[in-house]
Short mmCIF file of C-alpha atoms in Angstrom, two decimals:
data_model
loop_
_atom_site.label_atom_id
_atom_site.label_comp_id
_atom_site.label_asym_id
_atom_site.label_seq_id
_atom_site.Cartn_x
_atom_site.Cartn_y
_atom_site.Cartn_z
CA MET A 258 116.89 36.77 -98.47
CA ARG A 259 117.94 40.34 -98.05
CA ARG A 260 117.06 42.49 -95.11
CA GLY A 261 118.56 45.96 -95.07
CA GLY A 262 121.10 44.89 -97.68
CA LYS A 263 122.33 41.86 -95.74
CA LEU A 264 121.51 38.19 -95.92
CA ARG A 265 119.61 37.19 -92.84
CA LYS A 266 120.32 33.73 -91.44
CA SER A 267 118.59 32.88 -88.19
CA ARG A 268 118.33 29.29 -87.03
CA ALA A 269 115.06 28.84 -88.91
CA PHE A 270 116.64 30.20 -92.10
CA GLN A 271 120.04 28.52 -92.37
CA THR A 272 121.58 27.38 -95.60
CA PRO A 273 122.03 23.66 -96.23
CA ASP A 274 125.77 23.65 -95.48
CA GLN A 275 125.08 25.24 -92.10
CA ARG A 276 122.25 22.88 -91.17
CA THR A 277 122.12 19.52 -92.93
CA SER A 278 119.16 18.23 -90.97
CA CYS A 279 116.35 19.54 -88.82
CA SER A 280 113.57 18.10 -86.72
CA SER A 281 110.88 19.75 -88.83
CA GLY A 282 111.83 17.58 -91.77
CA MET A 283 112.43 20.46 -94.17
CA MET A 284 115.41 22.40 -95.39
CA PHE A 285 115.67 26.01 -96.52
CA SER A 286 118.06 27.45 -99.07
CA TRP A 287 118.28 31.19 -99.42
CA ILE A 288 120.09 32.91 -102.29
CA SER A 289 120.84 36.60 -101.87
CA ARG A 290 120.78 37.60 -105.50
CA GLY A 291 118.90 40.68 -106.65
CA VAL A 292 115.39 40.01 -107.83
CA THR A 293 112.87 41.91 -109.89
CA GLU A 294 109.41 42.68 -108.63
CA LYS A 295 106.68 41.03 -110.64
CA LYS A 296 103.25 42.41 -111.23
CA SER A 297 101.57 41.90 -107.88
CA ALA A 298 97.80 42.07 -108.13
CA PRO A 299 95.38 40.63 -105.58
CA ARG A 300 93.84 37.33 -106.63
CA VAL A 301 90.06 37.38 -106.77
CA ARG A 302 87.24 35.00 -107.57
CA GLY A 303 83.58 35.89 -107.77
CA ALA A 304 80.28 34.13 -108.27
CA VAL A 305 76.58 34.88 -108.61
CA VAL A 306 74.04 32.15 -107.83
CA LEU A 307 70.26 32.19 -108.30
CA PHE A 308 68.20 29.65 -106.35
CA ARG A 309 64.84 28.72 -107.82
CA ASN A 310 62.09 26.16 -107.14
CA LEU A 311 59.39 24.90 -109.47
CA ALA A 312 55.76 25.69 -108.69
CA GLY A 313 53.54 22.95 -107.33
CA MET A 314 56.35 20.66 -106.18
CA PRO A 315 57.82 19.82 -102.74
CA PHE A 316 61.15 21.44 -101.90
CA VAL A 317 64.30 19.31 -102.07
CA SER A 318 64.59 19.46 -98.27
CA SER A 319 61.05 18.11 -97.81
CA ALA A 320 60.40 14.53 -96.72
CA PHE A 321 57.89 14.40 -99.58
CA PHE A 322 60.59 15.02 -102.19
CA VAL A 323 60.88 11.38 -103.22
CA PRO A 324 62.79 10.17 -106.33
CA VAL A 325 59.77 10.56 -108.57
CA TRP A 326 59.85 14.32 -107.94
CA LYS A 327 63.56 14.47 -108.76
CA GLU A 328 62.84 12.90 -112.12
CA GLU A 329 59.99 15.37 -112.66
CA VAL A 330 62.36 18.33 -112.13
CA ARG A 331 64.81 16.90 -114.65
CA ASP A 332 62.08 16.18 -117.18
CA ARG A 333 60.72 19.71 -117.04
CA LEU A 334 64.14 21.23 -117.65
CA ARG A 335 65.03 18.87 -120.49
CA ASN A 336 62.57 20.79 -122.66
CA ILE A 337 64.95 23.74 -122.75
CA ARG A 338 66.81 23.26 -126.04
CA ARG A 339 69.77 25.52 -125.28
CA MET A 340 70.43 23.80 -121.97
CA PRO A 341 71.09 20.07 -122.50
CA LEU A 342 71.20 18.55 -119.01
CA ARG A 343 73.47 15.60 -118.37
CA GLN A 344 74.48 13.44 -115.46
CA LYS A 345 77.52 14.41 -113.48
CA GLY A 346 80.34 11.89 -113.81
CA ASN A 347 82.43 10.66 -110.89
CA GLY A 348 85.23 13.05 -110.08
CA GLU A 349 84.01 15.58 -112.60
CA GLY A 350 84.56 19.12 -111.38
CA VAL A 351 81.94 21.80 -111.67
CA THR A 352 83.22 25.14 -110.45
CA LEU A 353 85.60 24.55 -107.60
CA LEU A 354 84.67 27.25 -105.15
CA LEU A 355 80.95 26.76 -105.59
CA SER A 356 81.44 23.05 -105.03
CA LEU A 357 83.40 23.87 -101.88
CA LEU A 358 80.41 25.74 -100.50
CA GLY A 359 78.02 22.93 -101.32
CA ILE A 360 75.90 25.21 -103.46
CA VAL A 361 75.84 23.25 -106.69
CA THR A 362 75.82 19.72 -105.41
CA GLY A 363 73.23 17.93 -107.46
CA GLU A 364 72.73 15.10 -109.87
CA ALA A 365 72.25 16.69 -113.27
CA PHE A 366 73.84 19.82 -114.64
CA PHE A 367 74.61 22.04 -117.57
CA LEU A 368 77.97 23.78 -117.71
CA ARG A 369 79.83 25.88 -120.25
CA GLN A 370 82.59 28.47 -120.34
CA ASN A 371 82.18 31.86 -121.94
CA ARG A 372 84.76 34.62 -122.33
CA THR A 373 84.87 35.70 -118.69
CA ALA A 374 83.28 32.99 -116.58
CA TRP A 375 82.01 29.50 -116.08
CA GLU A 376 78.23 29.42 -116.17
CA GLY A 377 75.78 26.64 -115.61
CA VAL A 378 72.71 25.14 -114.00
CA MET A 379 72.56 22.45 -111.32
CA VAL A 380 69.39 20.46 -110.63
CA ASN A 381 68.14 18.90 -107.38
CA GLY A 382 70.81 20.36 -105.15
CA ARG A 383 70.06 22.78 -102.33
CA GLU A 384 66.91 23.85 -104.23
CA HIS A 385 65.31 22.49 -107.41
CA ILE A 386 67.47 24.74 -109.58
CA GLN A 387 70.71 26.62 -109.00
CA ILE A 388 71.88 28.92 -111.78
CA PHE A 389 75.43 30.16 -111.39
CA ALA A 390 78.32 32.02 -113.00
CA GLU A 391 81.83 32.16 -111.59
CA GLY A 392 85.14 33.63 -112.71
CA SER A 393 88.22 35.68 -111.91
CA THR A 394 87.06 39.23 -112.51
CA LEU A 395 85.83 42.18 -110.49
CA ARG A 396 83.05 42.82 -112.98
CA PHE A 397 80.21 41.00 -111.29
CA GLY A 398 77.84 42.48 -113.85
CA SER A 399 79.10 39.89 -116.35
CA PHE A 400 78.15 37.11 -113.93
CA TRP A 401 74.73 38.65 -113.49
CA GLU A 402 74.15 38.83 -117.24
CA ALA A 403 74.94 35.12 -117.56
CA VAL A 404 72.64 33.93 -114.76
CA ASP A 405 69.88 36.34 -115.79
CA PHE A 406 69.97 34.92 -119.32
CA TRP A 407 69.52 31.33 -118.12
CA ASP A 408 66.94 32.40 -115.54
CA ASN A 409 64.82 33.89 -118.32
CA GLU A 410 65.34 30.87 -120.58
CA ILE A 411 64.15 28.49 -117.87
CA GLU A 412 61.20 30.66 -116.84
CA ARG A 413 59.90 30.63 -120.42
CA GLU A 414 59.41 26.87 -120.11
CA VAL A 415 58.43 26.35 -116.45
CA ASP A 416 56.64 28.17 -113.64
CA TYR A 417 58.68 29.15 -110.61
CA ALA A 418 57.44 29.01 -107.03
CA TYR A 419 56.80 32.72 -106.55
CA ASP A 420 54.70 34.86 -104.24
CA PRO A 421 53.98 38.55 -105.03
CA GLY A 422 54.56 39.50 -101.41
CA TRP A 423 57.58 37.33 -100.59
CA GLY A 424 59.29 36.89 -103.93
CA TYR A 425 60.90 33.60 -104.95
CA LEU A 426 60.07 30.83 -102.48
CA THR A 427 62.93 28.71 -101.18
CA SER A 428 63.41 26.01 -98.57
CA SER A 429 66.01 28.19 -96.86
CA LEU A 430 64.70 31.38 -95.25
CA SER A 431 68.07 33.02 -95.91
CA LEU A 432 67.37 32.85 -99.66
CA LEU A 433 63.72 33.93 -99.62
CA GLY A 434 62.99 36.95 -101.82
CA SER A 435 65.46 37.47 -104.63
CA GLY A 436 67.00 34.02 -104.19
CA CYS A 437 70.29 35.63 -105.19
CA GLN A 438 73.58 34.89 -103.45
CA VAL A 439 76.76 36.72 -104.51
CA TYR A 440 80.23 35.64 -103.43
CA LEU A 441 83.63 37.30 -103.47
CA TRP A 442 86.83 35.46 -102.58
CA ILE A 443 89.84 37.75 -102.35
CA HIS A 444 93.44 37.22 -101.26
CA LEU A 445 94.57 40.03 -98.91
CA PRO A 446 98.02 39.17 -97.51
CA ALA A 447 99.43 42.72 -97.52
CA LEU A 448 96.45 44.25 -95.69
CA SER A 449 96.33 41.31 -93.27
CA PHE A 450 100.01 41.74 -92.45
CA ILE A 451 99.98 45.53 -92.10
CA TYR A 452 96.73 45.99 -90.18
CA GLY A 453 96.28 42.56 -88.66
CA GLU A 454 93.96 39.82 -89.83
CA GLU A 455 91.45 40.32 -87.01
CA LYS A 456 91.21 44.08 -87.50
CA LEU A 457 90.68 43.64 -91.23
CA LEU A 458 88.04 40.99 -90.61
CA GLN A 459 86.22 43.27 -88.18
CA TRP A 460 86.31 46.18 -90.62
CA LEU A 461 84.67 44.04 -93.28
CA LYS A 462 82.11 42.72 -90.81
CA ASP A 463 81.10 46.25 -89.83
CA ASN A 464 78.91 46.26 -92.94
CA ARG A 465 75.84 44.48 -91.61
CA ASP A 466 74.65 43.63 -95.10
CA LEU A 467 77.59 41.25 -95.54
CA THR A 468 78.72 37.88 -94.23
CA VAL A 469 82.51 37.56 -93.98
CA LYS A 470 84.52 34.44 -93.19
CA GLY A 471 87.45 32.35 -94.32
CA LEU A 472 87.91 28.98 -95.98
CA GLY A 473 89.25 27.29 -92.86
CA LYS A 474 87.58 25.26 -90.18
CA ASN A 475 84.58 27.08 -88.71
CA GLY A 476 85.14 29.96 -91.10
CA GLU A 477 88.70 30.64 -89.93
CA ILE A 478 90.80 32.80 -92.25
CA TYR A 479 93.34 30.62 -94.11
CA ALA A 480 96.05 32.02 -96.37
CA HIS A 481 94.58 35.52 -95.91
CA VAL A 482 91.68 34.60 -98.22
CA PHE A 483 88.39 36.28 -97.27
CA GLU A 484 84.99 35.07 -98.41
CA ILE A 485 82.43 37.89 -98.60
CA SER A 486 78.77 37.38 -99.47
CA ASN A 487 75.44 39.13 -99.05
CA ARG A 488 73.54 38.48 -95.83
CA PHE A 489 70.06 39.42 -97.07
CA THR A 490 67.93 38.41 -100.06
CA LEU A 491 64.53 39.63 -98.86
CA GLY A 492 63.54 43.19 -99.77
CA VAL A 493 66.44 43.68 -102.21
CA SER A 494 66.63 43.05 -105.93
CA GLU A 495 69.14 40.71 -107.52
CA TRP A 496 70.92 43.64 -109.15
CA ASP A 497 71.16 45.53 -105.84
CA VAL A 498 72.93 42.55 -104.30
CA VAL A 499 75.32 42.20 -107.25
CA ARG A 500 76.15 45.90 -107.27
CA THR A 501 76.83 45.98 -103.51
CA ILE A 502 79.39 43.17 -103.71
CA GLU A 503 80.98 44.51 -106.88
CA THR A 504 81.45 47.98 -105.35
CA LEU A 505 83.07 46.46 -102.26
CA ALA A 506 85.25 44.15 -104.38
CA ILE A 507 86.71 47.05 -106.37
CA ARG A 508 87.30 49.09 -103.22
CA VAL A 509 89.09 46.31 -101.32
CA PHE A 510 91.06 45.29 -104.43
CA LYS A 511 92.45 48.81 -104.80
CA TRP A 512 93.22 48.99 -101.08
CA GLU A 513 95.20 45.74 -101.20
CA GLN A 514 96.95 46.89 -104.37
CA GLN A 515 98.04 50.11 -102.64
CA ALA A 516 99.25 48.15 -99.59
CA ARG A 517 101.33 45.90 -101.86
CA PHE A 518 102.81 48.87 -103.71
CA HIS A 519 104.20 50.33 -100.47
CA PHE A 520 104.81 47.00 -98.74
CA GLY A 521 108.63 47.11 -98.83
CA ASP A 522 109.02 50.83 -98.03
CA SER A 523 109.54 50.41 -94.28
CA PRO A 524 112.66 48.61 -92.97
CA SER A 525 110.86 47.82 -89.71
CA ARG A 526 108.06 46.20 -91.68
CA MET A 527 110.60 44.01 -93.46
CA ASP A 528 112.01 42.99 -90.08
CA SER A 529 108.52 42.00 -89.00
CA PHE A 530 107.97 40.16 -92.28
CA TRP A 531 110.99 37.87 -91.74
CA GLU A 532 110.05 37.30 -88.12
CA LYS A 533 106.50 36.36 -89.11
CA LEU A 534 107.80 33.86 -91.66
CA GLU A 535 110.01 32.31 -89.00
CA ASP A 536 107.10 32.01 -86.57
CA LEU A 537 104.92 30.39 -89.23
CA THR A 538 107.73 28.00 -90.09
CA GLN A 539 107.57 26.61 -86.57
CA GLU A 540 103.75 26.37 -86.66
CA MET A 541 103.88 24.29 -89.83
CA PHE A 542 105.32 21.31 -88.01
CA ARG A 543 103.73 21.45 -84.58
CA LYS A 544 101.19 18.74 -85.45
CA ASP A 545 98.46 20.59 -83.59
CA ASP A 546 95.33 22.56 -84.47
CA ASN A 547 97.42 25.51 -85.71
CA MET A 548 99.43 23.44 -88.18
CA GLU A 549 97.10 23.76 -91.16
CA LYS A 550 96.60 27.51 -90.78
CA GLY A 551 100.34 27.94 -90.28
CA VAL A 552 101.05 26.15 -93.56
CA PHE A 553 98.69 28.23 -95.66
CA ASP A 554 99.53 31.55 -94.00
CA PHE A 555 103.22 30.81 -94.61
CA LEU A 556 102.59 30.06 -98.29
CA SER A 557 100.47 33.18 -98.63
CA LEU A 558 103.22 35.47 -97.31
CA TRP A 559 105.87 33.54 -99.23
CA PHE A 560 104.16 34.19 -102.57
CA LEU A 561 103.56 37.83 -101.65
CA GLY A 562 107.29 38.20 -100.95
CA GLU A 563 108.13 36.50 -104.22
CA GLU A 564 105.78 38.73 -106.22
CA LYS A 565 107.15 41.84 -104.53
CA GLY A 566 110.74 40.85 -105.37
CA ILE A 567 111.62 40.40 -101.68
CA ILE A 568 112.27 36.68 -102.17
CA GLY A 569 114.10 35.37 -105.23
CA GLU A 570 111.99 33.06 -107.37
CA ASP A 571 114.92 30.76 -108.13
CA GLY A 572 116.42 31.31 -104.70
CA GLY A 573 113.59 29.31 -103.36
CA LEU A 574 112.40 27.26 -100.54
CA GLN A 575 113.28 23.59 -100.70
CA TYR A 576 111.26 20.92 -98.98
CA ARG A 577 113.00 17.58 -98.67
CA GLU A 578 109.66 15.92 -97.99
CA VAL A 579 107.08 17.99 -99.82
CA ALA A 580 105.02 14.95 -100.76
CA ASN A 581 104.89 13.66 -97.19
CA LEU A 582 103.91 17.07 -95.87
CA THR A 583 101.06 17.64 -98.31
CA SER A 584 99.71 14.10 -98.17
CA ALA A 585 99.62 14.27 -94.38
CA TRP A 586 97.08 17.10 -94.61
CA LEU A 587 94.84 15.41 -97.13
CA VAL A 588 94.48 11.80 -96.02
CA GLY A 589 91.00 11.06 -94.74
CA ASP A 590 89.91 14.69 -94.56
CA ALA A 591 87.53 15.67 -97.36
CA ALA A 592 86.98 19.16 -95.95
CA ARG A 593 90.71 19.80 -95.99
CA ARG A 594 91.02 18.54 -99.55
CA ASN A 595 88.28 20.96 -100.56
CA ARG A 596 90.14 23.83 -98.93
CA VAL A 597 93.30 22.92 -100.81
CA GLU A 598 91.38 22.72 -104.08
CA ALA A 599 89.78 26.11 -103.44
CA LEU A 600 93.12 27.71 -102.65
CA LYS A 601 94.59 26.30 -105.85
CA ILE A 602 92.40 28.63 -107.87
CA LEU A 603 93.71 31.59 -105.91
CA GLY A 604 97.32 30.53 -106.43
CA VAL A 605 97.93 29.78 -102.75
CA TRP A 606 98.50 26.07 -102.44
CA PRO A 607 101.27 23.74 -101.27
CA ARG A 608 102.41 22.04 -104.44
CA ARG A 609 103.13 25.33 -106.18
CA ILE A 610 106.24 25.38 -104.00
CA LEU A 611 107.64 22.59 -106.19
CA ASN A 612 108.32 25.24 -108.81
CA HIS A 613 111.12 26.45 -106.56
CA VAL A 614 112.88 23.12 -106.05
#
């Protein structure tokens, strides 16, 4: 690693010949060759979900929603020729981030991939029907076009539970009205480092129309990935919700892009960058509540440094026990496995480090 033209070697960042073993169980190797900055664009993922219920039937959450009603929902939707429903197989992925949020858990589904997104319909999940589109683009309008198409196709064949005064009726009051939930997941390591994670989180939360949290335990920010969604569905149209999130997504994306462009301009910032990596290195092996966050925050900054040309791609970080480290996080913890799977899509995940070994 270079800092001010010199190779920095603190105790946490010694080369293998200087430190052949360490209590943390990992070994670093730094190569001070010149590196070229790669294209460094923020990673984003977006989704639009419509929640619908069929008229004249109990909600999924109701005690009266017995198996016979589940079969009735499936039967009604099987009449839609363009949407062949099928049973979900064991271990078969739907869309990873939507699955992480528990939105499209259900027993029958339709799924296909178009040019810009995955789109599909899940039955008997949170509501009778969940129509969704998800992909890696800032153009949420394309997601809306996909879900609107399937919404219209379904409504030609069945009657939705709808009230002229309240809109679409749902078992969850937070979905009443438009029944539209829009999600943005965006990786903001440069902004988080420069301004501070808490300050950035508070700035995003200042918009009272939005809900902002992370993918960690209790909504904690992991790997500088922020999940932003609309707070309200009542009194707003589906398109209003989509447009609000899309406008914010483009704004924050450009802000992060600008922060990355100037990230290496300040020598003092580079000093702080190395020090932060060293601090996170220690957190990774403390075996306490901060361990998991320390791991993902470290990886997040590591990949930012690599993309900015601060860290050599083939100079790399070497774990002697990568497999032991990653498996220790995952054993017996389904929620943690889901977080790892979600972070894979955003390119911030432990096993990617194997590319450097």
